[in-house]
Tab-separated table of N, CA, C and O in Angstrom:
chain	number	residue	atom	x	y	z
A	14	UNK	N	-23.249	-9.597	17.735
A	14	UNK	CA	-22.436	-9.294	16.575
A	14	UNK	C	-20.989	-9.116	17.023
A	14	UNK	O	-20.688	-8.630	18.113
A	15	UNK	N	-20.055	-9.568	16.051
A	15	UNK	CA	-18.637	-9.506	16.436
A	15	UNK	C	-18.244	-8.359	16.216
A	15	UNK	O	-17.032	-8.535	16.092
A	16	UNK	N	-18.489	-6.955	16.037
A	16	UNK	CA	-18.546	-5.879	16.263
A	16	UNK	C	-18.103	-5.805	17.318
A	16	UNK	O	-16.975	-5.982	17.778
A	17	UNK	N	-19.605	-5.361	17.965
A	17	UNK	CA	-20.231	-5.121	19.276
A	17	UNK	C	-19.383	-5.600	20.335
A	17	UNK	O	-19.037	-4.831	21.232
A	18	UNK	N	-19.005	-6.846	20.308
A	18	UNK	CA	-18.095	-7.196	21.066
A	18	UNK	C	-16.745	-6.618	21.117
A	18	UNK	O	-16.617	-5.914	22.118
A	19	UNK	N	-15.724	-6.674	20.401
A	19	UNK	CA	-14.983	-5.955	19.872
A	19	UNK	C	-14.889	-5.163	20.616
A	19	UNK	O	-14.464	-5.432	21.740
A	20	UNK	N	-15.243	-3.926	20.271
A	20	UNK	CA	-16.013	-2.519	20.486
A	20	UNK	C	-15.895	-2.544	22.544
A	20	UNK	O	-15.139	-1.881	23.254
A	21	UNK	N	-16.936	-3.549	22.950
A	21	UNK	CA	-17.461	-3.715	23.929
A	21	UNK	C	-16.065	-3.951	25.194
A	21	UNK	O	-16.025	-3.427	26.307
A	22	UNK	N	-14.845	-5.057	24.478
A	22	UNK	CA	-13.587	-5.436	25.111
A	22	UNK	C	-12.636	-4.670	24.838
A	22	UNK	O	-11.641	-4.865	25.537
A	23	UNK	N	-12.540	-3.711	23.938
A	23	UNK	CA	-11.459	-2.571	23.363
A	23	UNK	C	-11.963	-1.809	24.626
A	23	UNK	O	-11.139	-1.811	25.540
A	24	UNK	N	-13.084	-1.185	24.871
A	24	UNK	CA	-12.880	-0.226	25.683
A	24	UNK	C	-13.053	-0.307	27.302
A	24	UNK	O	-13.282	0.576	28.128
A	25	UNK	N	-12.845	-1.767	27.437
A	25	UNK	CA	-12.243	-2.096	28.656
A	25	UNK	C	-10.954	-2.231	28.783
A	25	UNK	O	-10.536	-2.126	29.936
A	26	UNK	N	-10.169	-2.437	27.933
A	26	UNK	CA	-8.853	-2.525	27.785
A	26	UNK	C	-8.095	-1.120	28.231
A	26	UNK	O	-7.231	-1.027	29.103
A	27	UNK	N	-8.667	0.017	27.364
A	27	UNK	CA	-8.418	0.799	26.833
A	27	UNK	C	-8.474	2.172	27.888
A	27	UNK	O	-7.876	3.245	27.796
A	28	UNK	N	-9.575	1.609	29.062
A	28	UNK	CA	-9.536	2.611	30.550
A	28	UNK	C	-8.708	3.501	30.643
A	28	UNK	O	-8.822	4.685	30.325
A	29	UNK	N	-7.218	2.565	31.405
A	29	UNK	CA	-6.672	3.292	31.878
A	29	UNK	C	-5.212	3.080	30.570
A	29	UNK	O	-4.078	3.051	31.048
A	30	UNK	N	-5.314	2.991	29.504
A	30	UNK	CA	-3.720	2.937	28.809
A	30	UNK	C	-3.531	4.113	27.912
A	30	UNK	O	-4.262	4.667	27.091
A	31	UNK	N	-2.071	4.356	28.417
A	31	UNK	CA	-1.507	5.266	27.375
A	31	UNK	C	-2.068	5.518	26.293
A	31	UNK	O	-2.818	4.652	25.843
A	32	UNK	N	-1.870	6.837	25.507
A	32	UNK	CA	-2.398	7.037	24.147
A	32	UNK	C	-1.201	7.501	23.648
A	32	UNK	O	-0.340	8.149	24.244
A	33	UNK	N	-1.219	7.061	22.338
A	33	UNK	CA	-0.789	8.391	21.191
A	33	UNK	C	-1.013	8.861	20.152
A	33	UNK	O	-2.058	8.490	19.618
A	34	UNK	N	-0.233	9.770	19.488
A	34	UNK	CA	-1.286	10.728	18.819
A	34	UNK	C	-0.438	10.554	17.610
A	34	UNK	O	0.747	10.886	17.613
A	35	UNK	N	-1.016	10.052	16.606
A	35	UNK	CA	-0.266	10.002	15.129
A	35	UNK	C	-0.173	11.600	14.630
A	35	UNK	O	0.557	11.821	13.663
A	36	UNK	N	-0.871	12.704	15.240
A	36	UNK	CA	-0.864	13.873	14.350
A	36	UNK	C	0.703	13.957	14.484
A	36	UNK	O	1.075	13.898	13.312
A	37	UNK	N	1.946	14.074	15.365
A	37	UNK	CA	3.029	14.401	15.477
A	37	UNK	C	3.744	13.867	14.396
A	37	UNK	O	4.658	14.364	13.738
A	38	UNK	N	3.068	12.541	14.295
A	38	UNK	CA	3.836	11.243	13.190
A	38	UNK	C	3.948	12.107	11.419
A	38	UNK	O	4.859	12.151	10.592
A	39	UNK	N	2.728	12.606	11.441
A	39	UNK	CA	2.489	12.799	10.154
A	39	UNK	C	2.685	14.496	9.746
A	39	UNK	O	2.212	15.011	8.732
A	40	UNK	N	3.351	15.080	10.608
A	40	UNK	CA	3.701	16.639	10.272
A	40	UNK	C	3.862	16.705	8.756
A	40	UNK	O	3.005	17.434	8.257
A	41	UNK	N	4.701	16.165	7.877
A	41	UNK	CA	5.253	16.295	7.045
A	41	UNK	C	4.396	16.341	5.994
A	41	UNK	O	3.609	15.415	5.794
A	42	UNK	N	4.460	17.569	5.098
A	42	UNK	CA	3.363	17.748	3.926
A	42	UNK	C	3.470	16.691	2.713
A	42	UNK	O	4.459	16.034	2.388
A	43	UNK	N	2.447	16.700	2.249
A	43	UNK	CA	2.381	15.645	1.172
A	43	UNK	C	1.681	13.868	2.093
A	43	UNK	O	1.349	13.482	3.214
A	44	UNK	N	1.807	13.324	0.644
A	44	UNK	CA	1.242	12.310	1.262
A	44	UNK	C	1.865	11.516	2.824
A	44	UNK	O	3.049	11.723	3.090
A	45	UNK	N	1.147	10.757	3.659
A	45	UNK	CA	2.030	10.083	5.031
A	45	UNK	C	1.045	9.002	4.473
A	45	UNK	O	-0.028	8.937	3.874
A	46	UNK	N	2.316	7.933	5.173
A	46	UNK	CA	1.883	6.300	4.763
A	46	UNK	C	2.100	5.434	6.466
A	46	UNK	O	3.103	5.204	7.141
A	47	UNK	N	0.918	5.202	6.631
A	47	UNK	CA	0.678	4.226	8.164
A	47	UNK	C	0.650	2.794	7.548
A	47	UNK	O	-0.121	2.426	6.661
A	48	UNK	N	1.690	1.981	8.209
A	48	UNK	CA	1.274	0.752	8.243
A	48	UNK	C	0.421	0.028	9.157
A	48	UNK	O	-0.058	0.934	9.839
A	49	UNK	N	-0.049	-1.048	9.575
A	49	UNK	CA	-0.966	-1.931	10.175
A	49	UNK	C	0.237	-3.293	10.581
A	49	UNK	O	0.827	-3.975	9.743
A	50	UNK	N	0.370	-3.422	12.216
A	50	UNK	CA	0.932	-4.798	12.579
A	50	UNK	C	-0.397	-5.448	13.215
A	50	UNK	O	-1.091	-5.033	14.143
A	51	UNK	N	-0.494	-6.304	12.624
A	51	UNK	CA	-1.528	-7.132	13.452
A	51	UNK	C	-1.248	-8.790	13.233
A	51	UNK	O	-0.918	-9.258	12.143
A	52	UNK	N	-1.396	-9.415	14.187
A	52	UNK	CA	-1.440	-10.919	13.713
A	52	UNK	C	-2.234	-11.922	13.538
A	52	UNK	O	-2.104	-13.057	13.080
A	53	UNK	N	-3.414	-11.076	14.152
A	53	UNK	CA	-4.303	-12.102	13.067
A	53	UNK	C	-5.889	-11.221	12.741
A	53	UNK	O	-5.884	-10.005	12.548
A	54	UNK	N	-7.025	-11.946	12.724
A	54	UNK	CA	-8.512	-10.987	12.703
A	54	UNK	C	-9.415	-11.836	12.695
A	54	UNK	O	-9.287	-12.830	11.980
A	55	UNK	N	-10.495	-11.664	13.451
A	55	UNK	CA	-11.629	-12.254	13.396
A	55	UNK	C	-11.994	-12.981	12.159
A	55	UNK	O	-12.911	-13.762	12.412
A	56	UNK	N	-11.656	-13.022	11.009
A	56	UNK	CA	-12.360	-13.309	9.937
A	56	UNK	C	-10.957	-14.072	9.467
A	56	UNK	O	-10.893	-14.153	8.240
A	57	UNK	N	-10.091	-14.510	9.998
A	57	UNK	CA	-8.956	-15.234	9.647
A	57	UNK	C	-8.177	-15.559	10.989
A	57	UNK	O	-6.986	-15.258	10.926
A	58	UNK	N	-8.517	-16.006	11.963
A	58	UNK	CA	-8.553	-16.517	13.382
A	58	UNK	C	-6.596	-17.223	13.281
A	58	UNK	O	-5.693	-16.931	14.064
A	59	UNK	N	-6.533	-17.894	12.409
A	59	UNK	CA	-5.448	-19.030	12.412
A	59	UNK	C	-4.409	-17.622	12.682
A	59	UNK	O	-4.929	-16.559	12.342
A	60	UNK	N	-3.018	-17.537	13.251
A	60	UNK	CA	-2.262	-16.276	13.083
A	60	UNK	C	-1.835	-16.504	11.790
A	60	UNK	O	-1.982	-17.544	11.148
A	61	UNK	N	-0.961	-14.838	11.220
A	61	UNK	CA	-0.961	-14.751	9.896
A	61	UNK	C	0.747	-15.678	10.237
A	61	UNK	O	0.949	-16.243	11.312
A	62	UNK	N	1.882	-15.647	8.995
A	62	UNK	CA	2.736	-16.610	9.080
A	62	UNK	C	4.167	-15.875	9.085
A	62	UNK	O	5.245	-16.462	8.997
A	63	UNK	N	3.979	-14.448	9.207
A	63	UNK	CA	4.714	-13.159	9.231
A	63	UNK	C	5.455	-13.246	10.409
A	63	UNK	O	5.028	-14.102	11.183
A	64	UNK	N	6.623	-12.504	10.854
A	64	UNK	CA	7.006	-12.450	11.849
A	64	UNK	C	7.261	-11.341	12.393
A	64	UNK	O	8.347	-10.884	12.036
A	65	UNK	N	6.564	-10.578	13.283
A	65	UNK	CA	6.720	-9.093	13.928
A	65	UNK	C	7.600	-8.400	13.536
A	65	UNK	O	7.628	-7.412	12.803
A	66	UNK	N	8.784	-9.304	14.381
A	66	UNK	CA	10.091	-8.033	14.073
A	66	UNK	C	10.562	-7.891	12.691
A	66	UNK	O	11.169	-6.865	12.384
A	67	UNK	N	10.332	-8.883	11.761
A	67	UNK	CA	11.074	-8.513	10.657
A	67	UNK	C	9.753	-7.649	9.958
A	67	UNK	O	10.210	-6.845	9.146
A	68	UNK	N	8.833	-7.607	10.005
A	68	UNK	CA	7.067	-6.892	9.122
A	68	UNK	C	7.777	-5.308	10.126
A	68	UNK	O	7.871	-4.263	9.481
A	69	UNK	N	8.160	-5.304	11.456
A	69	UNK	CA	8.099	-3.439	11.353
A	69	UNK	C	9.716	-3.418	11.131
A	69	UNK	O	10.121	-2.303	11.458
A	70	UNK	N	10.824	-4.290	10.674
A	70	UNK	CA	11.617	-3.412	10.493
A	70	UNK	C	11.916	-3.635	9.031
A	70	UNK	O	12.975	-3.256	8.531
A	71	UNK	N	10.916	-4.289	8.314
A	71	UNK	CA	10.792	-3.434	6.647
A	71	UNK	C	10.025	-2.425	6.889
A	71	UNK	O	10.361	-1.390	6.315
A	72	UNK	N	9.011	-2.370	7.616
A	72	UNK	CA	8.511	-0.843	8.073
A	72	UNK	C	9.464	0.497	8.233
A	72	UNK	O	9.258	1.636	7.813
A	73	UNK	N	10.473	0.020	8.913
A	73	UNK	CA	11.247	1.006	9.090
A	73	UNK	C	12.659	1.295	8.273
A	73	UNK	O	13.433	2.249	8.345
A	74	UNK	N	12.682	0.275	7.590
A	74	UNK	CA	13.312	0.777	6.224
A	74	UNK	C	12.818	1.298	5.003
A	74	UNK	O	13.451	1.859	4.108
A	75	UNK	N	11.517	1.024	5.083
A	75	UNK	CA	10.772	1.523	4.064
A	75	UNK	C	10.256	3.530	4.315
A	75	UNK	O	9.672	4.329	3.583
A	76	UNK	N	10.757	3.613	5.475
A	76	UNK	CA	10.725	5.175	6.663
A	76	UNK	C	9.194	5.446	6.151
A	76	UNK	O	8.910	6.209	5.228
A	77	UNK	N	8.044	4.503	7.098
A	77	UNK	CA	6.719	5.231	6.720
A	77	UNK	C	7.011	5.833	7.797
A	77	UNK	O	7.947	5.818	8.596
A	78	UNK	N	5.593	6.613	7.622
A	78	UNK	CA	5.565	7.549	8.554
A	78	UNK	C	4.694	7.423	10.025
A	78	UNK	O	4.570	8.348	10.828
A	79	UNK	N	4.379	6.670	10.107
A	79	UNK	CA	3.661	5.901	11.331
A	79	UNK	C	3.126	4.521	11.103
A	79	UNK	O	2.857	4.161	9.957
A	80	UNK	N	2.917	3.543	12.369
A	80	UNK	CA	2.686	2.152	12.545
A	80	UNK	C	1.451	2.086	13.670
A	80	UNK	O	1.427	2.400	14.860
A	81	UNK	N	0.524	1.585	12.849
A	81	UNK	CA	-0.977	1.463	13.934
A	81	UNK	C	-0.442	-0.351	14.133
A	81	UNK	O	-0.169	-1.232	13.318
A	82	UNK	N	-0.472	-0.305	15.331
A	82	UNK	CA	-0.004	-1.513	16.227
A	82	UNK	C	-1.356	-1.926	16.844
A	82	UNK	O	-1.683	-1.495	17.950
A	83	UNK	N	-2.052	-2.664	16.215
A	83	UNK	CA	-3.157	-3.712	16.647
A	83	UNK	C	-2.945	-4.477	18.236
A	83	UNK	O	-2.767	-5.691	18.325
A	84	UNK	N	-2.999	-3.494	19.539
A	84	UNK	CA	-2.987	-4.735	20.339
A	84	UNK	C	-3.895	-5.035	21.224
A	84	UNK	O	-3.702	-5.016	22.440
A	85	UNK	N	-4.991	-5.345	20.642
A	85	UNK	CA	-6.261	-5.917	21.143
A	85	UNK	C	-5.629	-7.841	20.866
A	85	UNK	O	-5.007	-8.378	19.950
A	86	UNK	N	-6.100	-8.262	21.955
A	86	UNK	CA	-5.344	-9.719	22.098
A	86	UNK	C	-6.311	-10.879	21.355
A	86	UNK	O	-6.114	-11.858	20.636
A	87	UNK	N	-7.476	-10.195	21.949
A	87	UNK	CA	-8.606	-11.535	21.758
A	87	UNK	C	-9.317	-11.674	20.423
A	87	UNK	O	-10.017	-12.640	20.121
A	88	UNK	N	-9.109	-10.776	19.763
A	88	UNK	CA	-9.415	-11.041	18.410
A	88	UNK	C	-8.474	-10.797	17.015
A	88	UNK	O	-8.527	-10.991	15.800
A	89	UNK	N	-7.613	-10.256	18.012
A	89	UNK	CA	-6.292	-9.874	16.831
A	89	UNK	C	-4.470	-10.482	16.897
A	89	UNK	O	-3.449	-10.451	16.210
A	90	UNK	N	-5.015	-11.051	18.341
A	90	UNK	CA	-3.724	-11.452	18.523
A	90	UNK	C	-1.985	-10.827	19.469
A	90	UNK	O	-0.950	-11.337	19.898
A	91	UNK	N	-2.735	-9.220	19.346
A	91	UNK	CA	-2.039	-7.752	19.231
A	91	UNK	C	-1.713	-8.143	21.301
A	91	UNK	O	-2.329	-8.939	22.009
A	92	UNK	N	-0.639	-7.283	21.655
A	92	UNK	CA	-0.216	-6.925	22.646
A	92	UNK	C	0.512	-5.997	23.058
A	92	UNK	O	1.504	-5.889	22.337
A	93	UNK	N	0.478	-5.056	24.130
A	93	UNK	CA	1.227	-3.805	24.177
A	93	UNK	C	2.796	-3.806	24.094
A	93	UNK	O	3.566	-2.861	23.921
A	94	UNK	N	3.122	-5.603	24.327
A	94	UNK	CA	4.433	-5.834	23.580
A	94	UNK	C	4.838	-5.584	22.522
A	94	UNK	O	5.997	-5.197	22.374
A	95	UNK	N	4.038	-5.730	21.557
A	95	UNK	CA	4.194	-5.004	20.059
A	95	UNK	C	4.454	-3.546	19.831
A	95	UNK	O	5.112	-3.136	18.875
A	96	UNK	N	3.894	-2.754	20.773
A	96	UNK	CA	4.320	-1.416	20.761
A	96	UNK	C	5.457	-1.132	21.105
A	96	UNK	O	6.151	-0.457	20.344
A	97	UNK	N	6.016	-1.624	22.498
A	97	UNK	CA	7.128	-1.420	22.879
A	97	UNK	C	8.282	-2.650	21.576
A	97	UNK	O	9.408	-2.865	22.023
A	98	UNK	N	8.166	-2.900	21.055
A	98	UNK	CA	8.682	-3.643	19.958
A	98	UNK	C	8.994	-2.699	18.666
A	98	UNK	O	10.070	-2.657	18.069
A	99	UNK	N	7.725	-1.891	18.343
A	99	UNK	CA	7.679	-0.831	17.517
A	99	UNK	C	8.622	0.082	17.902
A	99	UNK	O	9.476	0.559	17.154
A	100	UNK	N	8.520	0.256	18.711
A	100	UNK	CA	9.531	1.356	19.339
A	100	UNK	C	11.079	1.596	19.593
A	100	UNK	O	11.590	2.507	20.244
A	101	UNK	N	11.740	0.481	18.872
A	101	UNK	CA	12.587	0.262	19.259
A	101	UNK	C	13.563	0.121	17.893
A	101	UNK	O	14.755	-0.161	18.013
C-alpha cells in the first residue's frame, strides 16, 4: 500500500533532521491558519503548475500563521530546499 510506503521512507529520511515545532507559530489566540507547500502527491504524480516562491510569498502576505513545507521528495516532490526557501 502507498501508505505504508510513505510512512516506511518518511522515517528514514527523518532520522537524523531537524524539527520544528508549530506550537511557537501559533501562540496567538483565536483562530491560526497553516498553509501546505507541496508540489505534487501520489494521486496526482505530474507536478502541480504553481511556482514555490511566488505560492509562499502570497503566503506571506496573506501573514498566516505557519507553513507545513512538504519535503518528502519521492512522492511529493518536497525538499529541505523549500524550507530554507520558506524561511526567507
Amino acid at each position: 500500500m502507498i501508505l505504508d510506503e510513505i510512512i516506511t521512507n518518511k522515517k528514514q529520511e527523518l532520522a537524523n533532521a531537524p524539527r520544528q515545532r508549530f506550537r511557537a507559530m501559533l501562540k496567538n489566540p483565536g483562530l491560526s491558519l497553516i498553509c501546505e507547500l507541496k508540489l505534487k502527491s501520489p494521486t496526482h504524480p505530474e507536478p502541480f503548475t504553481h511556482d514555490p516562491e511566488t505560492v509562499l510569498r502570497d503566503y506571506k502576505d496573506a501573514q498566516v500563521d505557519a507553513i507545513s513545507v512538504i519535503t518528502d521528495h519521492t512522492y511529493f516532490g518536497g525538499s529541505t530546499e523549500l524550507v530554507k526557501l520558506a524561511h526567507t
